[in-house]
Tab-separated table of C-alpha atoms (C1' of nucleotides) in Angstrom:
chain	number	residue	atom	x	y	z
Z	1	MET	CA	-0.122	0.022	-0.147
Z	2	LEU	CA	1.166	3.271	-0.949
Z	3	SER	CA	2.399	5.752	1.637
Z	4	LYS	CA	-0.039	9.026	2.237
Z	5	GLU	CA	2.935	10.896	0.906
Z	6	ASP	CA	3.629	8.717	-1.785
Z	7	LEU	CA	-0.334	8.474	-2.684
Z	8	PHE	CA	-0.663	12.633	-1.835
Z	9	LYS	CA	2.031	12.872	-4.529
Z	10	GLU	CA	0.724	10.752	-6.949
Z	11	TYR	CA	-2.261	12.456	-7.152
Z	12	LEU	CA	-0.162	15.576	-7.951
Z	13	ASP	CA	1.446	14.144	-10.575
Z	14	SER	CA	-1.830	13.634	-12.286
Z	15	LYS	CA	-3.105	16.846	-11.740
Z	16	LYS	CA	0.762	18.612	-12.907
Z	17	LEU	CA	0.769	19.810	-9.218
Z	18	LYS	CA	3.811	19.960	-7.327
Z	19	PHE	CA	4.871	18.431	-4.089
Z	20	THR	CA	5.810	21.976	-1.995
Z	21	ALA	CA	7.962	21.895	0.934
Z	22	GLU	CA	4.247	24.135	2.423
Z	23	ARG	CA	2.180	20.874	1.428
Z	24	GLN	CA	4.820	18.909	2.901
Z	25	ALA	CA	3.849	20.282	6.282
Z	26	ILE	CA	0.853	20.575	6.129
Z	27	LEU	CA	0.565	16.188	5.587
Z	28	ASP	CA	3.049	15.903	7.969
Z	29	ARG	CA	0.735	17.772	10.736
Z	30	VAL	CA	-2.423	16.758	9.593
Z	31	PHE	CA	-1.000	13.077	10.032
Z	32	ALA	CA	0.814	13.840	13.291
Z	33	ASN	CA	-2.654	14.251	15.297
Z	34	TYR	CA	-5.452	12.043	14.798
Z	35	LYS	CA	-8.483	13.515	15.754
Z	36	HIS	CA	-10.640	15.950	13.933
Z	37	PHE	CA	-9.601	19.481	13.298
Z	38	GLU	CA	-11.233	22.827	11.691
Z	39	ALA	CA	-8.606	24.977	9.011
Z	40	ASP	CA	-8.156	27.253	12.516
Z	41	GLU	CA	-6.614	24.734	14.789
Z	42	LEU	CA	-4.182	23.520	11.998
Z	43	LEU	CA	-3.115	27.164	11.656
Z	44	VAL	CA	-2.094	27.322	15.382
Z	45	ASP	CA	-0.980	23.997	15.401
Z	46	LEU	CA	1.624	25.223	12.138
Z	47	ARG	CA	2.813	27.861	14.304
Z	48	GLN	CA	3.656	26.255	17.441
Z	49	ASN	CA	5.877	23.953	14.776
Z	50	LYS	CA	7.256	27.556	13.262
Z	51	LEU	CA	5.607	26.688	10.101
Z	52	LYS	CA	4.872	30.308	9.170
Z	53	ILE	CA	1.841	29.088	6.174
Z	54	SER	CA	-0.764	31.427	4.962
Z	55	LYS	CA	-4.514	30.525	5.641
Z	56	ALA	CA	-4.941	30.770	2.119
Z	57	THR	CA	-2.559	27.971	1.402
Z	58	ILE	CA	-3.570	25.894	4.208
Z	59	TYR	CA	-7.119	25.700	2.559
Z	60	ARG	CA	-6.069	25.212	-0.865
Z	61	THR	CA	-3.828	22.509	0.569
Z	62	LEU	CA	-6.671	20.804	2.603
Z	63	SER	CA	-8.861	20.958	-0.202
Z	64	LEU	CA	-6.343	18.619	-2.376
Z	65	LEU	CA	-5.655	16.188	0.565
Z	66	VAL	CA	-9.437	15.867	0.766
Z	67	LYS	CA	-9.882	15.294	-3.402
Z	68	CYS	CA	-7.041	12.381	-2.842
Z	69	GLY	CA	-8.904	10.816	0.010
Z	70	LEU	CA	-6.469	11.260	2.165
Z	71	LEU	CA	-8.551	13.343	4.616
Z	72	ARG	CA	-12.253	13.185	4.539
Z	73	GLU	CA	-14.695	16.657	5.867
Z	74	VAL	CA	-16.758	16.306	8.398
Z	75	ILE	CA	-19.675	19.245	9.097
Z	76	PHE	CA	-21.045	19.249	12.366
Z	77	GLY	CA	-23.429	21.377	11.743
Z	78	GLU	CA	-21.799	24.708	12.904
Z	79	ARG	CA	-20.468	27.081	10.316
Z	80	HIS	CA	-17.200	25.991	9.973
Z	81	THR	CA	-15.465	22.742	8.076
Z	82	HIS	CA	-14.056	19.810	10.638
Z	83	TYR	CA	-11.251	17.941	8.552
Z	84	GLU	CA	-10.374	14.169	9.793
Z	85	PRO	CA	-7.829	11.731	8.339
Z	86	VAL	CA	-9.039	8.888	6.095
Z	87	TYR	CA	-5.691	7.343	5.392
Z	88	GLY	CA	-4.692	4.652	8.349
Z	89	HIS	CA	-7.880	5.008	10.296
Z	90	GLU	CA	-11.030	2.180	10.408
Z	91	HIS	CA	-13.918	3.850	8.902
Z	92	HIS	CA	-15.962	5.571	11.548
Z	93	ASP	CA	-18.904	7.630	11.899
Z	94	HIS	CA	-20.235	10.276	14.864
Z	95	MET	CA	-22.826	10.679	17.378
Z	96	VAL	CA	-22.657	14.674	18.798
Z	97	CYS	CA	-24.288	15.725	21.859
Z	98	ASN	CA	-26.715	18.530	21.103
Z	99	ASP	CA	-25.801	20.082	24.802
Z	100	CYS	CA	-21.712	19.667	25.408
Z	101	GLY	CA	-20.630	18.838	22.055
Z	102	MET	CA	-19.111	15.407	22.888
Z	103	ILE	CA	-18.586	13.868	19.802
Z	104	ILE	CA	-18.313	9.699	19.721
Z	105	GLU	CA	-17.061	8.060	17.753
Z	106	PHE	CA	-18.841	4.192	16.133
Z	107	VAL	CA	-18.030	1.554	14.165
Z	108	GLU	CA	-21.043	-0.209	12.393
Z	109	ASN	CA	-20.309	-2.761	10.004
Z	110	ARG	CA	-23.949	-3.637	9.388
Z	111	ILE	CA	-24.762	-0.294	8.482
Z	112	GLU	CA	-21.819	0.238	6.056
Z	113	ARG	CA	-23.315	-3.204	4.373
Z	114	LEU	CA	-27.033	-2.038	4.579
Z	115	GLN	CA	-25.282	1.199	3.126
Z	116	ASP	CA	-23.401	-0.812	0.255
Z	117	GLU	CA	-27.310	-2.828	-0.727
Z	118	VAL	CA	-28.928	0.485	-0.863
Z	119	CYS	CA	-26.615	1.776	-3.619
Z	120	LYS	CA	-26.695	-1.080	-5.587
Z	121	LYS	CA	-30.070	-1.408	-5.771
Z	122	ASN	CA	-30.027	2.212	-6.774
Z	123	ASN	CA	-27.243	1.710	-9.313
Z	124	PHE	CA	-25.471	4.211	-6.684
Z	125	GLU	CA	-21.611	4.116	-7.106
Z	126	PRO	CA	-20.855	5.258	-3.515
Z	127	GLU	CA	-17.460	7.209	-2.888
Z	128	SER	CA	-18.195	8.362	0.965
Z	129	HIS	CA	-20.666	8.867	3.333
Z	130	ARG	CA	-21.522	10.602	6.322
Z	131	LEU	CA	-23.719	9.267	9.302
Z	132	GLN	CA	-24.048	11.720	12.023
Z	133	ILE	CA	-26.475	11.050	15.384
Z	134	GLN	CA	-27.025	14.523	16.413
Z	135	GLY	CA	-29.323	13.954	20.826
Z	136	LEU	CA	-27.451	13.922	24.311
Z	137	CYS	CA	-24.807	11.691	25.687
Z	138	ALA	CA	-25.550	10.284	29.023
Z	139	VAL	CA	-24.353	12.836	30.636
Z	140	CYS	CA	-26.192	16.034	29.580
Z	141	ARG	CA	-29.312	13.643	29.600
Z	142	LYS	CA	-29.431	13.034	32.975
Z	143	LYS	CA	-28.996	16.872	33.012
Z	144	ASP	CA	-31.873	17.432	31.484
Z	145	ILE	CA	-34.160	14.291	32.945
Z	146	GLY	CA	-33.981	16.541	35.634
Z	147	ALA	CA	-34.551	19.666	34.127
Z	148	LEU	CA	-37.333	18.708	32.493
Z	149	GLN	CA	-38.750	17.651	35.798
Z	150	ILE	CA	-38.050	20.262	37.313
Z	151	THR	CA	-39.828	23.143	34.868
Z	152	GLY	CA	-42.406	20.969	33.292
Z	153	LYS	CA	-41.070	21.216	29.845
Z	154	LYS	CA	-42.338	19.844	26.643
Z	155	PHE	CA	-39.499	20.962	24.863
Z	156	PRO	CA	-36.334	20.323	25.116
Z	157	SER	CA	-33.984	22.747	25.598
Z	158	VAL	CA	-32.094	22.723	22.538
Z	159	GLU	CA	-30.041	25.735	21.809
Z	160	VAL	CA	-27.548	24.613	19.331
O	1	MET	CA	-51.722	14.340	16.254
O	2	LEU	CA	-51.474	17.997	16.233
O	3	SER	CA	-51.650	19.575	13.115
O	4	LYS	CA	-48.181	21.673	11.911
O	5	GLU	CA	-49.956	24.855	12.744
O	6	ASP	CA	-51.231	24.324	16.167
O	7	LEU	CA	-47.601	22.147	16.822
O	8	PHE	CA	-45.767	25.481	15.593
O	9	LYS	CA	-48.585	28.095	17.852
O	10	GLU	CA	-48.053	25.423	21.093
O	11	TYR	CA	-43.782	25.671	20.642
O	12	LEU	CA	-44.481	29.597	20.163
O	13	ASP	CA	-46.433	29.773	23.349
O	14	SER	CA	-44.491	27.637	25.738
O	15	LYS	CA	-41.471	30.300	24.636
O	16	LYS	CA	-43.839	33.162	25.014
O	17	LEU	CA	-43.726	34.100	21.451
O	18	LYS	CA	-46.202	35.289	19.221
O	19	PHE	CA	-47.568	33.809	16.001
O	20	THR	CA	-47.761	36.495	13.774
O	21	ALA	CA	-48.723	36.765	9.903
O	22	GLU	CA	-45.244	36.613	8.407
O	23	ARG	CA	-44.656	33.493	10.478
O	24	GLN	CA	-47.865	32.036	9.525
O	25	ALA	CA	-46.983	32.721	5.851
O	26	ILE	CA	-43.733	30.980	5.822
O	27	LEU	CA	-44.978	27.822	7.344
O	28	ASP	CA	-47.990	27.934	4.881
O	29	ARG	CA	-45.560	28.173	2.254
O	30	VAL	CA	-42.590	25.870	3.685
O	31	PHE	CA	-45.247	22.829	3.524
O	32	ALA	CA	-47.013	23.799	0.384
O	33	ASN	CA	-44.223	22.381	-1.422
O	34	TYR	CA	-42.793	19.415	-0.360
O	35	LYS	CA	-38.999	19.039	-1.007
O	36	HIS	CA	-35.685	20.509	0.130
O	37	PHE	CA	-34.817	24.225	-0.112
O	38	GLU	CA	-33.095	26.788	0.692
O	39	ALA	CA	-33.511	29.946	2.757
O	40	ASP	CA	-33.066	31.941	-0.914
O	41	GLU	CA	-35.279	30.042	-2.664
O	42	LEU	CA	-38.306	30.011	0.037
O	43	LEU	CA	-37.607	33.834	-0.664
O	44	VAL	CA	-38.246	33.427	-3.904
O	45	ASP	CA	-41.039	31.503	-3.533
O	46	LEU	CA	-43.212	34.001	-0.836
O	47	ARG	CA	-42.416	37.149	-3.461
O	48	GLN	CA	-43.888	35.106	-6.172
O	49	ASN	CA	-46.609	34.657	-3.941
O	50	LYS	CA	-46.819	38.462	-3.015
O	51	LEU	CA	-45.091	38.241	0.524
O	52	LYS	CA	-42.975	40.634	0.957
O	53	ILE	CA	-41.275	39.336	3.960
O	54	SER	CA	-37.153	39.935	4.986
O	55	LYS	CA	-33.980	37.414	4.424
O	56	ALA	CA	-33.728	37.881	8.413
O	57	THR	CA	-37.091	36.591	9.114
O	58	ILE	CA	-37.331	34.267	7.213
O	59	TYR	CA	-33.974	32.862	8.471
O	60	ARG	CA	-35.662	34.032	12.243
O	61	THR	CA	-38.393	31.499	11.353
O	62	LEU	CA	-36.268	28.684	9.856
O	63	SER	CA	-35.028	28.456	12.867
O	64	LEU	CA	-37.628	28.412	15.096
O	65	LEU	CA	-39.170	25.646	12.730
O	66	VAL	CA	-36.249	23.775	13.170
O	67	LYS	CA	-36.593	23.829	17.273
O	68	CYS	CA	-39.714	22.249	17.103
O	69	GLY	CA	-39.527	19.614	14.868
O	70	LEU	CA	-41.727	20.313	11.935
O	71	LEU	CA	-38.170	20.960	9.319
O	72	ARG	CA	-34.774	19.525	9.222
O	73	GLU	CA	-31.518	21.036	7.924
O	74	VAL	CA	-30.049	18.866	5.676
O	75	ILE	CA	-26.139	19.544	4.357
O	76	PHE	CA	-25.701	18.831	1.282
O	77	GLY	CA	-21.021	19.627	1.607
O	78	GLU	CA	-21.995	23.396	-0.214
O	79	ARG	CA	-21.864	26.289	1.568
O	80	HIS	CA	-25.140	26.625	2.903
O	81	THR	CA	-28.248	25.012	4.440
O	82	HIS	CA	-31.295	23.124	3.171
O	83	TYR	CA	-34.668	22.772	4.497
O	84	GLU	CA	-36.633	19.939	4.534
O	85	PRO	CA	-40.033	19.057	6.006
O	86	VAL	CA	-40.149	16.582	9.172
O	87	TYR	CA	-44.074	16.938	9.527
O	88	GLY	CA	-45.890	14.341	7.265
O	89	HIS	CA	-43.370	13.131	5.692
O	90	GLU	CA	-41.477	9.958	6.556
O	91	HIS	CA	-37.749	9.951	7.642
O	92	HIS	CA	-35.219	9.491	4.747
O	93	ASP	CA	-32.132	9.678	4.044
O	94	HIS	CA	-29.958	10.638	0.510
O	95	MET	CA	-27.918	10.386	-1.838
O	96	VAL	CA	-26.223	12.660	-3.729
O	97	CYS	CA	-24.406	12.670	-6.791
O	98	ASN	CA	-20.993	14.199	-7.189
O	99	ASP	CA	-21.494	14.511	-11.041
O	100	CYS	CA	-24.721	16.179	-11.443
O	101	GLY	CA	-25.884	17.075	-7.649
O	102	MET	CA	-29.104	14.543	-8.533
O	103	ILE	CA	-30.301	13.788	-5.161
O	104	ILE	CA	-32.028	10.452	-3.976
O	105	GLU	CA	-34.213	9.810	-1.023
O	106	PHE	CA	-34.310	6.154	0.521
O	107	VAL	CA	-35.710	4.990	3.523
O	108	GLU	CA	-33.893	1.645	5.098
O	109	ASN	CA	-35.416	0.613	8.608
O	110	ARG	CA	-33.270	-1.894	9.280
O	111	ILE	CA	-30.517	1.249	9.448
O	112	GLU	CA	-32.542	2.779	12.047
O	113	ARG	CA	-32.952	0.088	13.749
O	114	LEU	CA	-28.986	-0.808	13.990
O	115	GLN	CA	-28.734	3.283	14.452
O	116	ASP	CA	-30.317	2.682	18.084
O	117	GLU	CA	-28.606	0.032	18.838
O	118	VAL	CA	-25.573	1.844	18.530
O	119	CYS	CA	-26.862	4.695	20.606
O	120	LYS	CA	-28.505	2.265	23.481
O	121	LYS	CA	-25.276	0.659	23.893
O	122	ASN	CA	-23.223	4.132	23.980
O	123	ASN	CA	-26.148	5.530	26.362
O	124	PHE	CA	-26.816	8.054	24.196
O	125	GLU	CA	-30.219	9.526	23.394
O	126	PRO	CA	-31.308	10.338	19.399
O	127	GLU	CA	-32.681	13.075	18.540
O	128	SER	CA	-31.889	13.492	15.194
O	129	HIS	CA	-29.400	12.099	12.375
O	130	ARG	CA	-28.479	12.529	8.963
O	131	LEU	CA	-27.161	9.700	6.763
O	132	GLN	CA	-25.593	10.587	3.558
O	133	ILE	CA	-23.923	9.127	1.108
O	134	GLN	CA	-21.558	10.967	-1.702
O	135	GLY	CA	-21.271	9.011	-5.311
O	136	LEU	CA	-21.941	9.010	-8.357
O	137	CYS	CA	-25.740	8.565	-9.946
O	138	ALA	CA	-26.154	5.615	-12.537
O	139	VAL	CA	-26.439	8.351	-15.589
O	140	CYS	CA	-23.069	9.996	-14.431
O	141	ARG	CA	-21.362	6.834	-13.557
O	142	LYS	CA	-21.704	5.603	-17.390
O	143	LYS	CA	-20.258	9.026	-18.162
O	144	ASP	CA	-17.387	8.526	-15.964
O	145	ILE	CA	-16.276	5.050	-17.011
O	146	GLY	CA	-15.717	6.349	-20.131
O	147	ALA	CA	-13.901	9.091	-19.613
O	148	LEU	CA	-11.728	7.530	-17.716
O	149	GLN	CA	-11.416	4.840	-20.133
O	150	ILE	CA	-10.135	7.017	-22.943
O	151	THR	CA	-7.748	9.552	-20.572
O	152	GLY	CA	-6.564	6.591	-18.338
O	153	LYS	CA	-7.383	8.337	-15.648
O	154	LYS	CA	-6.544	6.794	-12.036
O	155	PHE	CA	-8.451	9.927	-9.931
O	156	PRO	CA	-11.867	10.259	-10.932
O	157	SER	CA	-12.822	14.062	-12.179
O	158	VAL	CA	-14.673	15.165	-9.098
O	159	GLU	CA	-14.335	18.610	-8.959
O	160	VAL	CA	-16.901	19.536	-6.375
J	1	DA	C1'	-46.960	50.548	27.867
J	2	DT	C1'	-45.057	46.211	27.481
J	3	DG	C1'	-42.433	42.824	25.454
J	4	DG	C1'	-41.519	41.270	21.543
J	5	DG	C1'	-41.687	41.208	15.983
J	6	DT	C1'	-39.925	43.169	11.818
J	7	DG	C1'	-37.170	45.364	8.056
J	8	DC	C1'	-32.886	46.798	6.925
J	9	DA	C1'	-28.276	47.913	6.669
J	10	DA	C1'	-24.016	46.748	8.721
J	11	DA	C1'	-21.400	43.053	10.857
J	12	DT	C1'	-19.471	38.217	11.147
J	13	DG	C1'	-16.646	34.589	10.204
J	14	DC	C1'	-15.536	31.020	7.241
J	15	DT	C1'	-13.363	30.564	3.344
J	16	DT	C1'	-12.581	31.867	-1.482
J	17	DT	C1'	-9.576	34.645	-5.413
J	18	DG	C1'	-7.184	38.706	-7.811
J	19	DC	C1'	-2.714	39.772	-8.174
J	20	DA	C1'	2.597	40.581	-7.913
J	21	DA	C1'	5.973	38.045	-6.414
J	22	DG	C1'	8.615	33.698	-5.672
J	23	DT	C1'	9.599	28.533	-7.359
J	24	DA	C1'	9.836	23.857	-8.812
J	25	DC	C1'	10.869	21.202	-12.660
W	1	DG	C1'	11.466	29.434	-19.011
W	2	DT	C1'	7.003	27.934	-18.129
W	3	DA	C1'	3.992	27.276	-14.990
W	4	DC	C1'	2.296	26.191	-10.693
W	5	DT	C1'	2.787	28.630	-5.628
W	6	DT	C1'	2.781	31.393	-1.918
W	7	DG	C1'	1.016	35.328	0.846
W	8	DC	C1'	-1.440	39.280	1.735
W	9	DA	C1'	-5.426	41.710	1.379
W	10	DA	C1'	-9.580	42.230	-0.144
W	11	DA	C1'	-13.889	39.733	-1.824
W	12	DG	C1'	-18.181	36.792	-1.115
W	13	DC	C1'	-21.559	34.725	0.744
W	14	DA	C1'	-24.903	32.595	3.828
W	15	DT	C1'	-26.286	33.799	7.930
W	16	DT	C1'	-26.356	36.889	12.459
W	17	DT	C1'	-27.635	41.126	14.734
W	18	DG	C1'	-28.518	46.017	16.553
W	19	DC	C1'	-31.588	49.288	16.308
W	20	DA	C1'	-35.389	51.698	15.655
W	21	DC	C1'	-40.213	51.659	14.521
W	22	DC	C1'	-44.402	48.419	14.760
W	23	DC	C1'	-47.716	45.621	16.770
W	24	DA	C1'	-50.584	42.995	19.801
W	25	DT	C1'	-52.378	42.723	24.389
DNA sequence: ATGGGTGCAAATGCTTTGCAAGTAC
DNA sequence: GTACTTGCAAAGCATTTGCACCCAT
């Protein structure tokens, strides 16, 4: 299997793009930390590593990494995009707590299989997918049940 | 079961908000057409129906409709939000074609059931979810396979 | 008269882009 | 040498917000 660097290089080559120091640095930092991140966090991380790369270049490079399949975009319902490494990590989906924002990752192969089935049925060729469950995590759930009992509210207090 | 209007009124009441002519109009138009829409499309639709309601009010009202569960937000990976009616429509998920943008809706109860199972396992209380499969629809698939054969490309031409 | 509602225009905040100068191949 | 790249600042765009005026109760 190609290393992530080789894969990136091959993609760049195929588009007649260049493997520059900036792209190298971003690739490195993105995979140095596991977990989701947003563009701004990457900027900070780069600065902390004495790498001065402009926001524009960050956005441009992230877009390339998504296109070649090394990253995927995850949107948690906020106005900005999160990214997460794909290479070397098992595919998973997310549960997002509406109260505290906690993110739980989960793997459920049976869901994946059913998706493939649905795609086949519709003659659709899947490339990627995202499944996201919004709700309340165990902690906030306890908190919220208490609150609802006290206030007698009918609609939960989900102020997202 | 409450009508959508009653449900909205009850929600507004519970928050000490008022059921104004604008909110009425938006509720009506949103449910007059089935299918997803974005804020701007709703604005046009309102204008065509001789209803002059400002963008600000549209956004404010859509947000209320989402909060009371009559609408849900669907994000197709573009920078703007799509909404779709929940009330009176069976829950479904989406396949989005990366090439032509076509949207296929599908219902798969077995996936829903597995989701519930995963939530239970994590002591997570689901409120909503979205599952979205990106890929190529039958038509674009044929187109693309042809193109790949001709150009010998290794990476698909997904310029989203 | 009071608390919420509306429209307008300005502000926000993430992301993209035009441009001039730099750099990889 | 010739594209492709970069950084900067400006532009874009969907969405939100401040504010003055309006309306329903």
